[in-house]
Amino acid sequence: MLIRTAAALDLPSIVGIYNQAVLAGFQTGDLEPVSVESRQGWFESHGPETYPLYVAVSDQHVAGWCSLSAYRPGRAAFRHTAEISYYVDSAYRRRGIAAALIKHAVADCARLDFRALFALVLDVNQASQSLIVRQGFEQWGFLPGAAWFGETEVGHLIYGMRLHVGAGTEPNHTS
């Protein structure tokens, strides 16, 4: 398996994998599949020097992907914080691909000067909760009843990880 930065030609595969999660239910907040065209702007917002999008390639197929996304874009105090998301093609699950993608992204955070990384996980998604905890994330928060899937109310868990502190400086924690 090879993990690399996503290229424009990967977008249809990325969207296809994401839509598997949408159709499976309770894995993402989207209720209907998305189109490649609707995700073009999102893809373009993930540059390798700012907020990378990685793909795992196995057998010459995109087997999974992982993104680091801006948290509260435009608000300077959050520039060192990113959100991680990850999805694996159903044909490639249970092979360690998601764990490898997360490890790759976390390792790249030093280069990007991210100091905090978090993941948002639906409280019914036990597999993702177990995975993210195994990667060193801790539960930082819980939003009860934050999502509705038809008549089913679901909470949103916030998992976080503190990363390096850039440039030899410590964050200034003021009260």
Short mmCIF file of N, CA and C in Angstrom, two decimals:
data_model
loop_
_atom_site.label_atom_id
_atom_site.label_comp_id
_atom_site.label_asym_id
_atom_site.label_seq_id
_atom_site.Cartn_x
_atom_site.Cartn_y
_atom_site.Cartn_z
N MET A 1 0.84 -1.18 0.00
CA MET A 1 0.00 0.00 0.00
C MET A 1 0.89 1.24 0.00
N LEU A 2 0.48 2.22 -0.77
CA LEU A 2 1.18 3.50 -0.88
C LEU A 2 0.24 4.60 -0.40
N ILE A 3 0.75 5.50 0.43
CA ILE A 3 -0.02 6.68 0.82
C ILE A 3 0.65 7.88 0.18
N ARG A 4 -0.15 8.68 -0.51
CA ARG A 4 0.38 9.86 -1.20
C ARG A 4 -0.65 10.98 -1.14
N THR A 5 -0.22 12.16 -1.54
CA THR A 5 -1.13 13.30 -1.64
C THR A 5 -2.10 13.04 -2.79
N ALA A 6 -3.35 13.36 -2.57
CA ALA A 6 -4.37 13.15 -3.60
C ALA A 6 -4.14 14.06 -4.79
N ALA A 7 -4.47 13.55 -5.96
CA ALA A 7 -4.43 14.31 -7.21
C ALA A 7 -5.85 14.48 -7.73
N ALA A 8 -6.04 15.43 -8.63
CA ALA A 8 -7.38 15.71 -9.16
C ALA A 8 -8.04 14.46 -9.74
N LEU A 9 -7.25 13.59 -10.34
CA LEU A 9 -7.81 12.36 -10.92
C LEU A 9 -8.35 11.40 -9.87
N ASP A 10 -8.00 11.62 -8.59
CA ASP A 10 -8.49 10.76 -7.51
C ASP A 10 -9.88 11.16 -7.02
N LEU A 11 -10.33 12.36 -7.38
CA LEU A 11 -11.58 12.86 -6.82
C LEU A 11 -12.77 11.92 -7.05
N PRO A 12 -12.98 11.35 -8.24
CA PRO A 12 -14.11 10.42 -8.38
C PRO A 12 -14.03 9.23 -7.42
N SER A 13 -12.85 8.70 -7.19
CA SER A 13 -12.69 7.59 -6.24
C SER A 13 -12.96 8.05 -4.82
N ILE A 14 -12.47 9.23 -4.46
CA ILE A 14 -12.70 9.79 -3.13
C ILE A 14 -14.20 9.95 -2.89
N VAL A 15 -14.89 10.51 -3.86
CA VAL A 15 -16.34 10.71 -3.74
C VAL A 15 -17.06 9.36 -3.67
N GLY A 16 -16.63 8.40 -4.46
CA GLY A 16 -17.25 7.08 -4.42
C GLY A 16 -17.12 6.43 -3.05
N ILE A 17 -15.95 6.53 -2.45
CA ILE A 17 -15.73 5.98 -1.11
C ILE A 17 -16.59 6.72 -0.10
N TYR A 18 -16.64 8.03 -0.20
CA TYR A 18 -17.47 8.82 0.72
C TYR A 18 -18.94 8.42 0.59
N ASN A 19 -19.40 8.25 -0.63
CA ASN A 19 -20.80 7.89 -0.85
C ASN A 19 -21.13 6.51 -0.30
N GLN A 20 -20.17 5.61 -0.24
CA GLN A 20 -20.40 4.33 0.43
C GLN A 20 -20.78 4.57 1.89
N ALA A 21 -20.06 5.48 2.54
CA ALA A 21 -20.34 5.80 3.94
C ALA A 21 -21.70 6.46 4.09
N VAL A 22 -22.04 7.35 3.15
CA VAL A 22 -23.35 8.01 3.19
C VAL A 22 -24.45 6.96 3.09
N LEU A 23 -24.35 6.06 2.13
CA LEU A 23 -25.39 5.06 1.91
C LEU A 23 -25.45 4.03 3.03
N ALA A 24 -24.34 3.76 3.69
CA ALA A 24 -24.34 2.83 4.82
C ALA A 24 -25.08 3.43 6.02
N GLY A 25 -25.07 4.75 6.12
CA GLY A 25 -25.75 5.44 7.21
C GLY A 25 -24.93 5.48 8.50
N PHE A 26 -25.14 6.52 9.26
CA PHE A 26 -24.54 6.69 10.58
C PHE A 26 -23.01 6.72 10.57
N GLN A 27 -22.42 7.09 9.43
CA GLN A 27 -20.97 7.21 9.35
C GLN A 27 -20.54 8.64 9.02
N THR A 28 -21.45 9.42 8.50
CA THR A 28 -21.20 10.82 8.17
C THR A 28 -22.53 11.56 8.28
N GLY A 29 -22.48 12.86 8.32
CA GLY A 29 -23.69 13.64 8.47
C GLY A 29 -24.49 13.83 7.20
N ASP A 30 -23.92 13.51 6.05
CA ASP A 30 -24.69 13.62 4.81
C ASP A 30 -25.72 12.50 4.75
N LEU A 31 -26.90 12.83 4.26
CA LEU A 31 -27.98 11.85 4.15
C LEU A 31 -28.17 11.35 2.73
N GLU A 32 -27.63 12.10 1.75
CA GLU A 32 -27.75 11.74 0.34
C GLU A 32 -26.35 11.74 -0.28
N PRO A 33 -26.11 10.86 -1.25
CA PRO A 33 -24.81 10.86 -1.92
C PRO A 33 -24.49 12.23 -2.53
N VAL A 34 -23.20 12.51 -2.62
CA VAL A 34 -22.73 13.78 -3.18
C VAL A 34 -22.16 13.52 -4.57
N SER A 35 -22.07 14.56 -5.37
CA SER A 35 -21.51 14.44 -6.72
C SER A 35 -20.06 14.89 -6.73
N VAL A 36 -19.34 14.44 -7.73
CA VAL A 36 -17.96 14.89 -7.91
C VAL A 36 -17.93 16.40 -8.08
N GLU A 37 -18.86 16.93 -8.85
CA GLU A 37 -18.91 18.38 -9.09
C GLU A 37 -19.13 19.15 -7.79
N SER A 38 -19.98 18.64 -6.92
CA SER A 38 -20.27 19.35 -5.67
C SER A 38 -19.08 19.33 -4.72
N ARG A 39 -18.14 18.42 -4.90
CA ARG A 39 -16.99 18.31 -4.02
C ARG A 39 -15.73 18.96 -4.58
N GLN A 40 -15.83 19.57 -5.76
CA GLN A 40 -14.67 20.18 -6.40
C GLN A 40 -14.07 21.29 -5.54
N GLY A 41 -14.89 22.18 -5.02
CA GLY A 41 -14.39 23.26 -4.18
C GLY A 41 -13.74 22.74 -2.91
N TRP A 42 -14.36 21.74 -2.30
CA TRP A 42 -13.79 21.10 -1.11
C TRP A 42 -12.41 20.53 -1.45
N PHE A 43 -12.31 19.83 -2.57
CA PHE A 43 -11.04 19.24 -2.99
C PHE A 43 -9.98 20.33 -3.17
N GLU A 44 -10.34 21.40 -3.82
CA GLU A 44 -9.39 22.49 -4.08
C GLU A 44 -8.94 23.20 -2.80
N SER A 45 -9.74 23.12 -1.74
CA SER A 45 -9.37 23.76 -0.47
C SER A 45 -8.34 22.94 0.30
N HIS A 46 -8.00 21.76 -0.20
CA HIS A 46 -7.05 20.87 0.47
C HIS A 46 -5.73 20.82 -0.29
N GLY A 47 -4.89 21.83 -0.07
CA GLY A 47 -3.59 21.87 -0.72
C GLY A 47 -2.54 21.15 0.11
N PRO A 48 -1.52 20.60 -0.51
CA PRO A 48 -0.50 19.84 0.22
C PRO A 48 0.30 20.66 1.22
N GLU A 49 0.33 21.97 1.06
CA GLU A 49 1.09 22.82 1.98
C GLU A 49 0.21 23.47 3.04
N THR A 50 -1.09 23.24 2.99
CA THR A 50 -2.00 23.86 3.95
C THR A 50 -2.83 22.81 4.68
N TYR A 51 -3.76 22.21 3.97
CA TYR A 51 -4.66 21.19 4.53
C TYR A 51 -4.69 20.01 3.56
N PRO A 52 -3.74 19.08 3.72
CA PRO A 52 -3.60 17.99 2.75
C PRO A 52 -4.76 17.00 2.73
N LEU A 53 -4.86 16.37 1.60
CA LEU A 53 -5.78 15.26 1.37
C LEU A 53 -4.90 14.11 0.89
N TYR A 54 -4.94 13.00 1.59
CA TYR A 54 -4.10 11.86 1.28
C TYR A 54 -4.96 10.71 0.77
N VAL A 55 -4.40 9.89 -0.09
CA VAL A 55 -5.07 8.67 -0.52
C VAL A 55 -4.15 7.48 -0.25
N ALA A 56 -4.78 6.36 0.08
CA ALA A 56 -4.07 5.09 0.21
C ALA A 56 -4.37 4.30 -1.06
N VAL A 57 -3.32 3.88 -1.74
CA VAL A 57 -3.47 3.15 -3.00
C VAL A 57 -3.04 1.70 -2.77
N SER A 58 -3.92 0.78 -3.13
CA SER A 58 -3.64 -0.64 -3.02
C SER A 58 -4.11 -1.30 -4.31
N ASP A 59 -3.30 -2.14 -4.88
CA ASP A 59 -3.66 -2.81 -6.14
C ASP A 59 -4.06 -1.80 -7.22
N GLN A 60 -3.39 -0.66 -7.24
CA GLN A 60 -3.62 0.42 -8.21
C GLN A 60 -5.01 1.05 -8.09
N HIS A 61 -5.66 0.89 -6.92
CA HIS A 61 -6.96 1.50 -6.67
C HIS A 61 -6.86 2.38 -5.43
N VAL A 62 -7.63 3.47 -5.41
CA VAL A 62 -7.73 4.27 -4.20
C VAL A 62 -8.56 3.47 -3.21
N ALA A 63 -7.91 3.01 -2.14
CA ALA A 63 -8.56 2.15 -1.16
C ALA A 63 -9.13 2.94 0.01
N GLY A 64 -8.65 4.16 0.19
CA GLY A 64 -9.13 5.00 1.28
C GLY A 64 -8.54 6.39 1.15
N TRP A 65 -9.08 7.29 1.96
CA TRP A 65 -8.55 8.65 1.94
C TRP A 65 -8.68 9.28 3.32
N CYS A 66 -7.91 10.33 3.52
CA CYS A 66 -7.88 11.04 4.79
C CYS A 66 -7.63 12.51 4.49
N SER A 67 -8.34 13.38 5.18
CA SER A 67 -8.13 14.82 4.97
C SER A 67 -7.84 15.51 6.29
N LEU A 68 -7.06 16.56 6.19
CA LEU A 68 -6.88 17.52 7.28
C LEU A 68 -7.56 18.80 6.81
N SER A 69 -8.52 19.26 7.58
CA SER A 69 -9.32 20.42 7.18
C SER A 69 -9.21 21.54 8.19
N ALA A 70 -9.42 22.75 7.72
CA ALA A 70 -9.39 23.92 8.58
C ALA A 70 -10.52 23.86 9.60
N TYR A 71 -10.23 24.31 10.80
CA TYR A 71 -11.25 24.47 11.83
C TYR A 71 -11.52 25.96 11.97
N ARG A 72 -12.74 26.35 11.75
CA ARG A 72 -13.15 27.76 11.83
C ARG A 72 -12.28 28.62 10.89
N PRO A 73 -12.35 28.34 9.59
CA PRO A 73 -11.51 29.07 8.62
C PRO A 73 -11.64 30.59 8.77
N GLY A 74 -10.50 31.25 8.66
CA GLY A 74 -10.48 32.70 8.72
C GLY A 74 -10.31 33.26 10.12
N ARG A 75 -10.40 32.41 11.13
CA ARG A 75 -10.22 32.88 12.51
C ARG A 75 -8.81 32.49 12.95
N ALA A 76 -7.95 33.49 13.03
CA ALA A 76 -6.52 33.28 13.19
C ALA A 76 -6.14 32.47 14.43
N ALA A 77 -6.89 32.59 15.49
CA ALA A 77 -6.54 31.86 16.71
C ALA A 77 -6.63 30.35 16.52
N PHE A 78 -7.34 29.90 15.49
CA PHE A 78 -7.50 28.46 15.24
C PHE A 78 -6.60 27.95 14.12
N ARG A 79 -5.65 28.75 13.66
CA ARG A 79 -4.82 28.36 12.51
C ARG A 79 -3.94 27.15 12.78
N HIS A 80 -3.71 26.80 14.03
CA HIS A 80 -2.87 25.65 14.37
C HIS A 80 -3.70 24.42 14.75
N THR A 81 -4.99 24.47 14.45
CA THR A 81 -5.91 23.37 14.76
C THR A 81 -6.50 22.85 13.46
N ALA A 82 -6.58 21.53 13.34
CA ALA A 82 -7.16 20.93 12.13
C ALA A 82 -8.09 19.79 12.53
N GLU A 83 -9.01 19.50 11.63
CA GLU A 83 -9.92 18.37 11.79
C GLU A 83 -9.48 17.26 10.85
N ILE A 84 -9.45 16.04 11.34
CA ILE A 84 -9.10 14.88 10.52
C ILE A 84 -10.36 14.09 10.19
N SER A 85 -10.45 13.67 8.94
CA SER A 85 -11.54 12.80 8.49
C SER A 85 -10.91 11.66 7.69
N TYR A 86 -11.53 10.51 7.70
CA TYR A 86 -10.96 9.34 7.01
C TYR A 86 -12.09 8.40 6.61
N TYR A 87 -11.93 7.80 5.44
CA TYR A 87 -12.91 6.86 4.89
C TYR A 87 -12.16 5.79 4.11
N VAL A 88 -12.64 4.55 4.18
CA VAL A 88 -12.01 3.44 3.47
C VAL A 88 -13.06 2.73 2.63
N ASP A 89 -12.68 2.39 1.40
CA ASP A 89 -13.55 1.63 0.50
C ASP A 89 -13.97 0.34 1.20
N SER A 90 -15.25 -0.01 1.09
CA SER A 90 -15.77 -1.20 1.78
C SER A 90 -15.03 -2.47 1.36
N ALA A 91 -14.50 -2.51 0.16
CA ALA A 91 -13.76 -3.70 -0.30
C ALA A 91 -12.38 -3.83 0.34
N TYR A 92 -11.93 -2.78 1.02
CA TYR A 92 -10.58 -2.77 1.60
C TYR A 92 -10.58 -2.61 3.12
N ARG A 93 -11.72 -2.72 3.75
CA ARG A 93 -11.79 -2.52 5.20
C ARG A 93 -11.14 -3.67 5.95
N ARG A 94 -10.76 -3.36 7.20
CA ARG A 94 -10.16 -4.33 8.11
C ARG A 94 -8.79 -4.82 7.63
N ARG A 95 -8.08 -3.90 6.94
CA ARG A 95 -6.72 -4.20 6.48
C ARG A 95 -5.71 -3.20 7.05
N GLY A 96 -6.14 -2.35 7.98
CA GLY A 96 -5.24 -1.38 8.57
C GLY A 96 -5.06 -0.11 7.77
N ILE A 97 -5.87 0.08 6.75
CA ILE A 97 -5.71 1.25 5.87
C ILE A 97 -6.06 2.54 6.60
N ALA A 98 -7.17 2.56 7.33
CA ALA A 98 -7.54 3.78 8.06
C ALA A 98 -6.48 4.14 9.09
N ALA A 99 -5.99 3.15 9.83
CA ALA A 99 -4.94 3.41 10.82
C ALA A 99 -3.69 3.97 10.16
N ALA A 100 -3.31 3.40 9.02
CA ALA A 100 -2.12 3.89 8.31
C ALA A 100 -2.32 5.32 7.82
N LEU A 101 -3.50 5.63 7.32
CA LEU A 101 -3.79 6.99 6.87
C LEU A 101 -3.73 7.98 8.03
N ILE A 102 -4.32 7.62 9.16
CA ILE A 102 -4.31 8.50 10.33
C ILE A 102 -2.87 8.72 10.80
N LYS A 103 -2.09 7.66 10.91
CA LYS A 103 -0.69 7.79 11.33
C LYS A 103 0.09 8.69 10.37
N HIS A 104 -0.14 8.53 9.09
CA HIS A 104 0.53 9.36 8.09
C HIS A 104 0.16 10.84 8.28
N ALA A 105 -1.12 11.10 8.45
CA ALA A 105 -1.59 12.48 8.63
C ALA A 105 -1.03 13.09 9.91
N VAL A 106 -1.07 12.33 11.00
CA VAL A 106 -0.55 12.84 12.27
C VAL A 106 0.94 13.16 12.14
N ALA A 107 1.69 12.31 11.48
CA ALA A 107 3.12 12.55 11.29
C ALA A 107 3.37 13.81 10.47
N ASP A 108 2.50 14.12 9.54
CA ASP A 108 2.66 15.30 8.68
C ASP A 108 2.27 16.59 9.40
N CYS A 109 1.58 16.49 10.52
CA CYS A 109 1.13 17.69 11.23
C CYS A 109 2.28 18.56 11.73
N ALA A 110 3.43 17.97 12.05
CA ALA A 110 4.57 18.77 12.49
C ALA A 110 5.01 19.71 11.38
N ARG A 111 5.08 19.20 10.16
CA ARG A 111 5.47 20.03 9.00
C ARG A 111 4.49 21.17 8.80
N LEU A 112 3.23 20.92 9.07
CA LEU A 112 2.18 21.91 8.84
C LEU A 112 1.97 22.84 10.03
N ASP A 113 2.68 22.61 11.12
CA ASP A 113 2.60 23.39 12.36
C ASP A 113 1.22 23.34 12.99
N PHE A 114 0.59 22.18 12.93
CA PHE A 114 -0.67 21.99 13.66
C PHE A 114 -0.33 21.57 15.09
N ARG A 115 -1.02 22.15 16.04
CA ARG A 115 -0.76 21.87 17.46
C ARG A 115 -1.88 21.06 18.10
N ALA A 116 -3.03 21.06 17.47
CA ALA A 116 -4.16 20.27 17.96
C ALA A 116 -4.88 19.68 16.76
N LEU A 117 -5.28 18.44 16.91
CA LEU A 117 -5.98 17.74 15.85
C LEU A 117 -7.20 17.10 16.47
N PHE A 118 -8.33 17.19 15.79
CA PHE A 118 -9.51 16.54 16.34
C PHE A 118 -10.31 15.84 15.26
N ALA A 119 -11.10 14.87 15.73
CA ALA A 119 -11.98 14.09 14.86
C ALA A 119 -13.38 14.16 15.44
N LEU A 120 -14.36 14.29 14.57
CA LEU A 120 -15.76 14.28 14.97
C LEU A 120 -16.35 12.94 14.56
N VAL A 121 -16.90 12.21 15.51
CA VAL A 121 -17.39 10.86 15.27
C VAL A 121 -18.81 10.74 15.81
N LEU A 122 -19.71 10.19 15.00
CA LEU A 122 -21.07 9.94 15.48
C LEU A 122 -21.03 8.90 16.59
N ASP A 123 -21.83 9.11 17.63
CA ASP A 123 -21.73 8.24 18.80
C ASP A 123 -22.18 6.80 18.55
N VAL A 124 -22.82 6.54 17.43
CA VAL A 124 -23.22 5.17 17.08
C VAL A 124 -22.15 4.46 16.25
N ASN A 125 -21.11 5.16 15.87
CA ASN A 125 -20.06 4.58 15.03
C ASN A 125 -18.94 4.01 15.92
N GLN A 126 -19.20 2.84 16.47
CA GLN A 126 -18.27 2.22 17.40
C GLN A 126 -16.92 1.90 16.76
N ALA A 127 -16.93 1.47 15.51
CA ALA A 127 -15.68 1.12 14.84
C ALA A 127 -14.75 2.33 14.74
N SER A 128 -15.30 3.48 14.36
CA SER A 128 -14.48 4.68 14.24
C SER A 128 -14.01 5.16 15.61
N GLN A 129 -14.86 5.04 16.62
CA GLN A 129 -14.45 5.42 17.97
C GLN A 129 -13.26 4.57 18.42
N SER A 130 -13.34 3.27 18.24
CA SER A 130 -12.25 2.38 18.64
C SER A 130 -10.97 2.71 17.87
N LEU A 131 -11.10 2.94 16.58
CA LEU A 131 -9.94 3.24 15.74
C LEU A 131 -9.25 4.51 16.21
N ILE A 132 -10.00 5.56 16.41
CA ILE A 132 -9.39 6.85 16.73
C ILE A 132 -8.73 6.82 18.12
N VAL A 133 -9.32 6.09 19.05
CA VAL A 133 -8.71 5.94 20.38
C VAL A 133 -7.41 5.14 20.27
N ARG A 134 -7.40 4.10 19.46
CA ARG A 134 -6.17 3.31 19.27
C ARG A 134 -5.05 4.16 18.67
N GLN A 135 -5.40 5.23 17.98
CA GLN A 135 -4.39 6.10 17.38
C GLN A 135 -3.92 7.20 18.33
N GLY A 136 -4.41 7.18 19.58
CA GLY A 136 -3.92 8.12 20.58
C GLY A 136 -4.81 9.32 20.84
N PHE A 137 -5.98 9.36 20.23
CA PHE A 137 -6.91 10.46 20.48
C PHE A 137 -7.67 10.19 21.78
N GLU A 138 -8.09 11.27 22.43
CA GLU A 138 -8.89 11.19 23.65
C GLU A 138 -10.21 11.91 23.41
N GLN A 139 -11.25 11.48 24.13
CA GLN A 139 -12.53 12.18 23.99
C GLN A 139 -12.43 13.53 24.68
N TRP A 140 -12.69 14.58 23.91
CA TRP A 140 -12.65 15.94 24.41
C TRP A 140 -14.04 16.52 24.64
N GLY A 141 -15.04 15.96 24.00
CA GLY A 141 -16.37 16.53 24.17
C GLY A 141 -17.45 15.66 23.57
N PHE A 142 -18.68 16.05 23.85
CA PHE A 142 -19.84 15.32 23.36
C PHE A 142 -20.97 16.30 23.11
N LEU A 143 -21.56 16.20 21.93
CA LEU A 143 -22.71 17.02 21.56
C LEU A 143 -23.92 16.09 21.46
N PRO A 144 -24.72 15.98 22.52
CA PRO A 144 -25.85 15.05 22.48
C PRO A 144 -26.91 15.51 21.49
N GLY A 145 -27.48 14.55 20.77
CA GLY A 145 -28.58 14.87 19.86
C GLY A 145 -28.22 15.87 18.78
N ALA A 146 -26.99 15.85 18.30
CA ALA A 146 -26.55 16.84 17.32
C ALA A 146 -26.97 16.50 15.90
N ALA A 147 -27.34 15.25 15.64
CA ALA A 147 -27.69 14.83 14.27
C ALA A 147 -28.96 14.00 14.31
N TRP A 148 -29.72 14.09 13.21
CA TRP A 148 -30.95 13.31 13.09
C TRP A 148 -30.91 12.55 11.78
N PHE A 149 -31.07 11.26 11.87
CA PHE A 149 -31.17 10.38 10.71
C PHE A 149 -32.61 9.88 10.70
N GLY A 150 -33.45 10.60 9.96
CA GLY A 150 -34.88 10.32 10.02
C GLY A 150 -35.36 10.65 11.42
N GLU A 151 -35.88 9.67 12.11
CA GLU A 151 -36.36 9.86 13.48
C GLU A 151 -35.31 9.49 14.53
N THR A 152 -34.14 9.07 14.09
CA THR A 152 -33.09 8.63 15.02
C THR A 152 -32.17 9.79 15.35
N GLU A 153 -32.11 10.12 16.63
CA GLU A 153 -31.25 11.19 17.13
C GLU A 153 -29.90 10.60 17.52
N VAL A 154 -28.84 11.24 17.07
CA VAL A 154 -27.48 10.73 17.28
C VAL A 154 -26.59 11.85 17.83
N GLY A 155 -25.72 11.50 18.75
CA GLY A 155 -24.78 12.46 19.29
C GLY A 155 -23.49 12.51 18.48
N HIS A 156 -22.73 13.56 18.72
CA HIS A 156 -21.45 13.76 18.04
C HIS A 156 -20.36 13.79 19.10
N LEU A 157 -19.41 12.90 18.98
CA LEU A 157 -18.27 12.86 19.89
C LEU A 157 -17.11 13.64 19.28
N ILE A 158 -16.40 14.35 20.13
CA ILE A 158 -15.22 15.10 19.70
C ILE A 158 -14.01 14.42 20.33
N TYR A 159 -13.14 13.91 19.47
CA TYR A 159 -11.89 13.30 19.92
C TYR A 159 -10.75 14.22 19.53
N GLY A 160 -9.79 14.39 20.42
CA GLY A 160 -8.68 15.28 20.14
C GLY A 160 -7.33 14.71 20.49
N MET A 161 -6.32 15.35 19.94
CA MET A 161 -4.93 14.99 20.19
C MET A 161 -4.10 16.28 20.18
N ARG A 162 -3.32 16.47 21.24
CA ARG A 162 -2.36 17.59 21.27
C ARG A 162 -1.12 17.15 20.52
N LEU A 163 -0.60 18.05 19.70
CA LEU A 163 0.56 17.76 18.87
C LEU A 163 1.74 18.60 19.34
N HIS A 164 2.79 18.62 18.55
CA HIS A 164 3.97 19.42 18.88
C HIS A 164 3.58 20.89 19.03
N VAL A 165 4.45 21.65 19.66
CA VAL A 165 4.30 23.10 19.71
C VAL A 165 5.38 23.67 18.82
N GLY A 166 4.99 24.43 17.81
CA GLY A 166 5.92 24.91 16.79
C GLY A 166 6.91 25.95 17.28
N ALA A 167 8.03 26.03 16.59
CA ALA A 167 9.04 27.07 16.74
C ALA A 167 9.59 27.19 18.15
N GLY A 168 9.54 26.10 18.93
CA GLY A 168 10.11 26.12 20.27
C GLY A 168 9.37 27.00 21.25
N THR A 169 8.16 27.38 20.93
CA THR A 169 7.40 28.23 21.84
C THR A 169 6.27 27.44 22.47
N GLU A 170 5.92 27.84 23.64
CA GLU A 170 4.77 27.23 24.32
C GLU A 170 3.55 28.11 24.08
N PRO A 171 2.38 27.49 23.95
CA PRO A 171 1.19 28.32 23.80
C PRO A 171 0.98 29.18 25.04
N ASN A 172 0.42 30.34 24.83
CA ASN A 172 0.14 31.25 25.92
C ASN A 172 -1.27 30.99 26.41
N HIS A 173 -1.40 30.30 27.55
CA HIS A 173 -2.71 30.00 28.12
C HIS A 173 -3.08 31.12 29.08
N THR A 174 -4.00 31.97 28.66
CA THR A 174 -4.42 33.06 29.53
C THR A 174 -5.83 32.80 30.01
N SER A 175 -6.14 33.31 31.17
CA SER A 175 -7.48 33.11 31.74
C SER A 175 -8.41 34.19 31.30
#
